[in-house]
Amino acid sequence: MSIGNSNSPEEERPSTDDRSEDRIVERSVEEPSIGTALKKARIAAGLTVDEVSSTTRVRIPIVHAIEEDDFTRCGGDVYARGHIRTLARAVHLDPAPLIDSYDAAHGGRPAPTPAAPMFEAERIRPERQRPNWTAAMVAAIVAVIGFVGFTAFSGGDAQSKRPQAEGSASPQPAPKQTAGKPAVQPQQTPPAPKPSPSDSAIAAAPKDLVTVVLTASEGESWISAKDHSGRLLFDGTLTQGESKTFTDKESIDLVLGDAGAVNLFVNGKEIKDSFQPGQVERLTYTKEDPRQGQAQAG
């Protein structure tokens, strides 16, 4: 007969729930969250939230929310990834592991949208006018009549001059020159200046449309383009060296995930701005530009 309460081996053995909680605590200690990693790196770099916001152009409330692992204020997964990448570079942190952690926690990176909307954007260009065959035929008839008349006139003039050419014509004396005065040379008209490449590019752009050309010259960049009605024209990634052209009769709205990697041409003229690598930009252009649209970060 046993005296007192004796613990059985099963009671002394830790439960499965306790061991699971221990593993979760150990994992959380080993792997800090995205917001915690960004905040620690910012403090280690000696930067305040205001300084990071001024450098990256990400609004202060969004910086605070990301450091608290609240990504609902970013406006979607695409913008959240862009903000994480921008903040990580600002505090000298490798953004790749943070983006991988975000993708693992939010269902992975979405597949890029196929480029079919691009062809829809091209259809809004005005249809070319058909050639006027009546005017072309009239012009051809006029040209033939003019050529026949010129040939007949030239032939008669040549026959009238032929006897003089066959006879012994006395050589005409050279024009006399006054002593001390050189012969007056006919003035030559200077050639007309050639238009510069930039002027030609502007002249080639349609005047009644807004035309935007994007080229990923410094690396790949995610971009989104919409027309004046909000219809999505393109949503995907431009690889390095790839270009996209968008046109609309009123305006083009752009979102650039990495504005520093993109060259931008509007209505035949290059838009030069000091976009930084990894910087997210929202831009709007109309057919009255090439003045730069107002950029909105965040």
Coordinates of C-alpha atoms in Angstrom, one line a residue:
M1 CA 0.0 0.0 0.0
S2 CA 1.5 3.3 -1.1
I3 CA 1.5 6.3 1.2
G4 CA 0.9 9.8 -0.1
N5 CA 0.5 10.8 -3.8
S6 CA 3.2 9.5 -6.0
N7 CA 3.7 10.9 -9.5
S8 CA 3.5 8.5 -12.3
P9 CA 6.1 8.6 -15.2
E10 CA 3.3 9.9 -17.5
E11 CA 2.6 12.8 -15.2
E12 CA 6.3 13.8 -15.0
R13 CA 6.6 13.7 -18.8
P14 CA 6.0 17.2 -20.5
S15 CA 2.9 17.4 -22.5
T16 CA 2.9 17.8 -26.3
D17 CA 1.3 21.3 -26.0
D18 CA 4.2 22.4 -23.8
R19 CA 6.8 21.2 -26.2
S20 CA 5.1 22.9 -29.1
E21 CA 4.9 26.2 -27.2
D22 CA 8.7 25.8 -26.4
R23 CA 9.5 25.3 -30.1
I24 CA 7.4 28.4 -31.0
V25 CA 9.2 30.5 -28.4
E26 CA 12.6 29.3 -29.6
R27 CA 11.7 30.0 -33.2
S28 CA 10.5 33.5 -32.4
V29 CA 13.7 34.2 -30.5
E30 CA 15.9 33.0 -33.4
E31 CA 14.0 34.7 -36.2
P32 CA 12.9 38.3 -35.5
S33 CA 9.9 39.6 -37.4
I34 CA 10.2 42.0 -40.4
G35 CA 9.2 45.0 -38.4
T36 CA 11.5 44.2 -35.5
A37 CA 14.5 43.6 -37.9
L38 CA 13.9 47.0 -39.6
K39 CA 13.5 48.8 -36.3
K40 CA 16.7 47.3 -34.8
A41 CA 18.7 48.1 -38.0
R42 CA 17.3 51.7 -38.0
I43 CA 18.4 52.2 -34.4
A44 CA 21.8 50.6 -35.0
A45 CA 22.3 53.0 -37.9
G46 CA 21.5 56.0 -35.6
L47 CA 18.4 57.1 -37.7
T48 CA 15.0 58.3 -36.5
V49 CA 11.7 57.5 -38.1
D50 CA 11.5 61.1 -39.4
E51 CA 14.9 60.8 -41.1
V52 CA 14.0 57.4 -42.7
S53 CA 10.7 58.9 -43.9
S54 CA 12.5 61.9 -45.4
T55 CA 15.1 59.7 -47.2
T56 CA 12.7 57.1 -48.5
R57 CA 9.6 59.3 -49.0
V58 CA 7.5 56.7 -47.2
R59 CA 5.1 58.5 -44.9
I60 CA 5.8 58.4 -41.1
P61 CA 2.6 56.5 -40.1
I62 CA 3.4 53.8 -42.6
V63 CA 7.0 53.5 -41.3
H64 CA 5.6 53.1 -37.7
A65 CA 3.0 50.5 -38.9
I66 CA 5.6 48.4 -40.7
E67 CA 8.0 48.4 -37.7
E68 CA 5.0 47.0 -35.7
D69 CA 4.4 44.3 -38.4
D70 CA 1.2 46.0 -39.6
F71 CA 1.1 46.0 -43.4
T72 CA -2.6 46.9 -43.8
R73 CA -1.7 50.6 -44.3
C74 CA 0.6 49.8 -47.3
G75 CA -2.3 49.4 -49.8
G76 CA -1.7 45.9 -50.9
D77 CA 1.1 43.2 -51.2
V78 CA 2.8 44.9 -54.1
Y79 CA 3.2 48.2 -52.2
A80 CA 4.1 46.4 -49.0
R81 CA 7.0 44.6 -50.7
G82 CA 8.2 48.0 -52.2
H83 CA 8.1 49.7 -48.8
I84 CA 10.0 46.8 -47.1
R85 CA 12.7 46.9 -49.8
T86 CA 13.0 50.7 -49.6
L87 CA 13.2 50.8 -45.8
A88 CA 15.7 47.9 -45.7
R89 CA 18.1 49.7 -48.1
A90 CA 17.8 52.9 -46.1
V91 CA 18.9 51.2 -42.9
H92 CA 21.7 49.2 -44.7
L93 CA 19.8 45.9 -44.5
D94 CA 19.6 43.1 -47.1
P95 CA 15.9 43.3 -48.3
A96 CA 15.8 39.8 -49.9
P97 CA 15.3 37.7 -46.6
L98 CA 12.6 40.2 -45.5
I99 CA 10.8 39.9 -48.8
D100 CA 11.0 36.1 -48.6
S101 CA 9.6 36.2 -45.0
Y102 CA 6.7 38.5 -46.2
D103 CA 5.9 36.2 -49.1
A104 CA 5.9 33.1 -46.9
A105 CA 3.5 34.8 -44.5
H106 CA 1.2 36.2 -47.2
G107 CA 0.8 33.4 -49.7
G108 CA 3.9 33.9 -51.9
R109 CA 4.6 36.4 -54.7
P110 CA 1.8 36.7 -57.3
A111 CA 2.5 35.6 -60.8
P112 CA 3.0 38.6 -63.2
T113 CA 0.0 39.7 -65.2
P114 CA 0.2 38.6 -68.9
A115 CA 1.0 41.4 -71.4
A116 CA -2.4 41.1 -73.2
P117 CA -3.6 44.5 -71.8
M118 CA -0.7 46.0 -73.7
F119 CA -2.3 45.2 -77.0
E120 CA -5.6 46.6 -75.8
A121 CA -3.8 49.9 -75.1
E122 CA -2.5 49.9 -78.6
R123 CA -6.0 49.7 -80.0
I124 CA -7.0 53.1 -78.7
R125 CA -4.7 54.8 -81.2
P126 CA -6.7 56.5 -84.0
E127 CA -7.2 54.4 -87.1
R128 CA -5.0 55.4 -90.0
Q129 CA -6.8 57.1 -92.9
R130 CA -7.1 55.2 -96.1
P131 CA -5.2 56.5 -99.1
N132 CA -7.2 58.8 -101.5
W133 CA -6.8 56.9 -104.8
T134 CA -8.6 59.6 -106.8
A135 CA -6.1 62.3 -105.7
A136 CA -3.2 60.0 -106.4
M137 CA -4.5 59.3 -110.0
V138 CA -5.0 63.0 -110.7
A139 CA -1.4 63.7 -109.4
A140 CA 0.0 61.0 -111.6
I141 CA -1.8 62.3 -114.7
V142 CA -0.5 65.8 -114.0
A143 CA 3.0 64.5 -113.6
V144 CA 2.8 62.6 -116.9
I145 CA 1.5 65.7 -118.8
G146 CA 4.2 67.8 -117.3
F147 CA 6.9 65.3 -118.2
V148 CA 5.7 65.1 -121.8
G149 CA 5.6 68.9 -122.2
F150 CA 9.0 69.3 -120.7
T151 CA 10.5 66.6 -123.0
A152 CA 8.9 68.2 -126.1
F153 CA 10.2 71.7 -125.1
S154 CA 13.7 70.4 -124.4
G155 CA 13.8 68.5 -127.7
G156 CA 12.8 71.6 -129.8
D157 CA 15.3 73.8 -128.0
A158 CA 18.1 71.2 -128.7
Q159 CA 17.3 71.1 -132.4
S160 CA 17.3 74.9 -132.7
K161 CA 20.8 75.0 -131.1
R162 CA 22.3 72.1 -133.1
P163 CA 23.4 74.1 -136.2
Q164 CA 25.4 76.5 -134.0
A165 CA 27.1 73.6 -132.4
E166 CA 28.1 72.0 -135.7
G167 CA 29.4 75.3 -137.3
S168 CA 32.7 77.0 -136.5
A169 CA 31.6 79.3 -133.8
S170 CA 34.1 81.9 -132.8
P171 CA 35.1 81.7 -129.2
Q172 CA 33.6 84.3 -127.0
P173 CA 36.0 86.5 -125.1
A174 CA 36.3 86.1 -121.4
P175 CA 34.7 88.9 -119.4
K176 CA 37.1 91.7 -118.7
Q177 CA 38.1 92.3 -115.1
T178 CA 38.8 95.8 -113.8
A179 CA 42.3 96.2 -112.5
G180 CA 42.4 95.8 -108.7
K181 CA 38.9 94.4 -108.4
P182 CA 38.4 90.7 -108.3
A183 CA 35.5 89.0 -110.0
V184 CA 32.4 88.9 -107.9
Q185 CA 31.5 85.3 -106.9
P186 CA 27.9 84.4 -106.5
Q187 CA 26.8 84.1 -102.9
Q188 CA 26.0 80.6 -101.7
T189 CA 22.9 80.0 -99.6
P190 CA 24.0 78.3 -96.3
P191 CA 22.3 74.9 -95.7
A192 CA 19.3 74.8 -93.5
P193 CA 20.1 73.5 -89.9
K194 CA 19.1 69.9 -89.2
P195 CA 16.6 69.4 -86.4
S196 CA 18.0 67.9 -83.3
P197 CA 17.1 64.3 -82.3
S198 CA 15.0 65.5 -79.4
D199 CA 13.0 67.8 -81.7
S200 CA 12.4 65.0 -84.1
A201 CA 11.2 62.7 -81.3
I202 CA 8.8 65.3 -80.0
A203 CA 7.5 65.9 -83.6
A204 CA 7.0 62.2 -84.1
A205 CA 4.8 61.8 -81.0
P206 CA 1.0 62.1 -81.7
K207 CA -0.3 65.5 -80.7
D208 CA -3.8 64.3 -79.7
L209 CA -2.5 61.4 -77.5
V210 CA -0.4 61.0 -74.4
T211 CA 2.5 58.6 -75.1
V212 CA 4.6 57.1 -72.3
V213 CA 7.6 54.8 -72.9
L214 CA 9.3 53.0 -70.0
T215 CA 12.6 51.2 -70.3
A216 CA 14.2 49.2 -67.5
S217 CA 17.8 50.3 -68.1
E218 CA 19.3 49.8 -64.6
G219 CA 17.7 46.6 -63.6
E220 CA 14.2 45.0 -63.3
S221 CA 11.3 47.0 -61.9
W222 CA 7.6 46.2 -61.2
I223 CA 5.3 48.7 -62.9
S224 CA 1.5 49.3 -63.1
A225 CA -0.2 51.5 -65.8
K226 CA -3.8 52.6 -66.1
D227 CA -5.6 54.8 -68.6
H228 CA -7.8 57.9 -67.7
S229 CA -10.8 55.7 -66.9
G230 CA -8.8 53.6 -64.4
R231 CA -8.6 50.6 -66.7
L232 CA -5.5 48.5 -66.0
L233 CA -3.2 48.5 -69.0
F234 CA -0.2 46.6 -67.5
D235 CA 0.7 45.1 -64.1
G236 CA 4.0 43.2 -64.0
T237 CA 7.8 43.3 -64.0
L238 CA 10.0 44.8 -66.6
T239 CA 13.3 42.9 -66.9
Q240 CA 16.5 44.8 -67.6
G241 CA 16.5 46.1 -71.1
E242 CA 12.8 45.6 -71.7
S243 CA 10.5 48.5 -72.8
K244 CA 6.8 49.1 -72.7
T245 CA 4.7 51.8 -74.5
F246 CA 1.4 53.1 -73.3
T247 CA -1.0 55.6 -75.0
D248 CA -4.3 57.2 -74.1
K249 CA -6.3 60.2 -75.3
E250 CA -6.3 61.9 -71.9
S251 CA -3.8 60.6 -69.3
I252 CA -1.6 57.7 -68.1
D253 CA -1.3 56.8 -64.4
L254 CA 1.9 55.0 -63.4
V255 CA 3.2 53.2 -60.3
L256 CA 6.9 52.4 -60.4
G257 CA 8.1 49.8 -57.9
D258 CA 11.8 50.7 -58.5
A259 CA 11.8 54.2 -60.1
G260 CA 15.6 54.4 -60.0
A261 CA 15.9 51.5 -62.5
V262 CA 13.6 53.0 -65.1
N263 CA 14.1 55.5 -67.9
L264 CA 10.9 57.5 -68.7
F265 CA 9.9 59.2 -71.9
V266 CA 6.7 61.3 -72.2
N267 CA 5.4 62.5 -75.6
G268 CA 8.8 62.0 -77.2
K269 CA 10.9 63.7 -74.5
E270 CA 12.9 62.1 -71.7
I271 CA 11.8 62.9 -68.1
K272 CA 14.9 63.4 -66.0
D273 CA 14.4 63.1 -62.2
S274 CA 16.6 62.1 -59.2
F275 CA 14.7 58.8 -58.5
Q276 CA 16.6 56.6 -56.1
P277 CA 17.0 52.8 -56.5
G278 CA 14.2 51.0 -54.8
Q279 CA 12.0 54.2 -54.6
V280 CA 8.3 53.7 -55.2
E281 CA 6.7 56.5 -57.4
R282 CA 3.2 57.3 -58.4
L283 CA 3.0 59.5 -61.6
T284 CA 0.4 60.9 -63.9
Y285 CA 1.0 62.4 -67.3
T286 CA -1.3 64.1 -69.9
K287 CA -0.8 65.1 -73.5
E288 CA 0.1 68.6 -72.5
D289 CA 3.2 67.3 -70.7
P290 CA 6.4 66.7 -70.8
R291 CA 6.3 68.4 -67.5
Q292 CA 6.7 65.8 -64.8
G293 CA 3.5 64.6 -63.0
Q294 CA 3.4 65.0 -59.3
A295 CA 5.0 62.0 -57.6
Q296 CA 3.3 60.5 -54.6
A297 CA 5.2 58.1 -52.4
G298 CA 3.6 55.5 -50.2

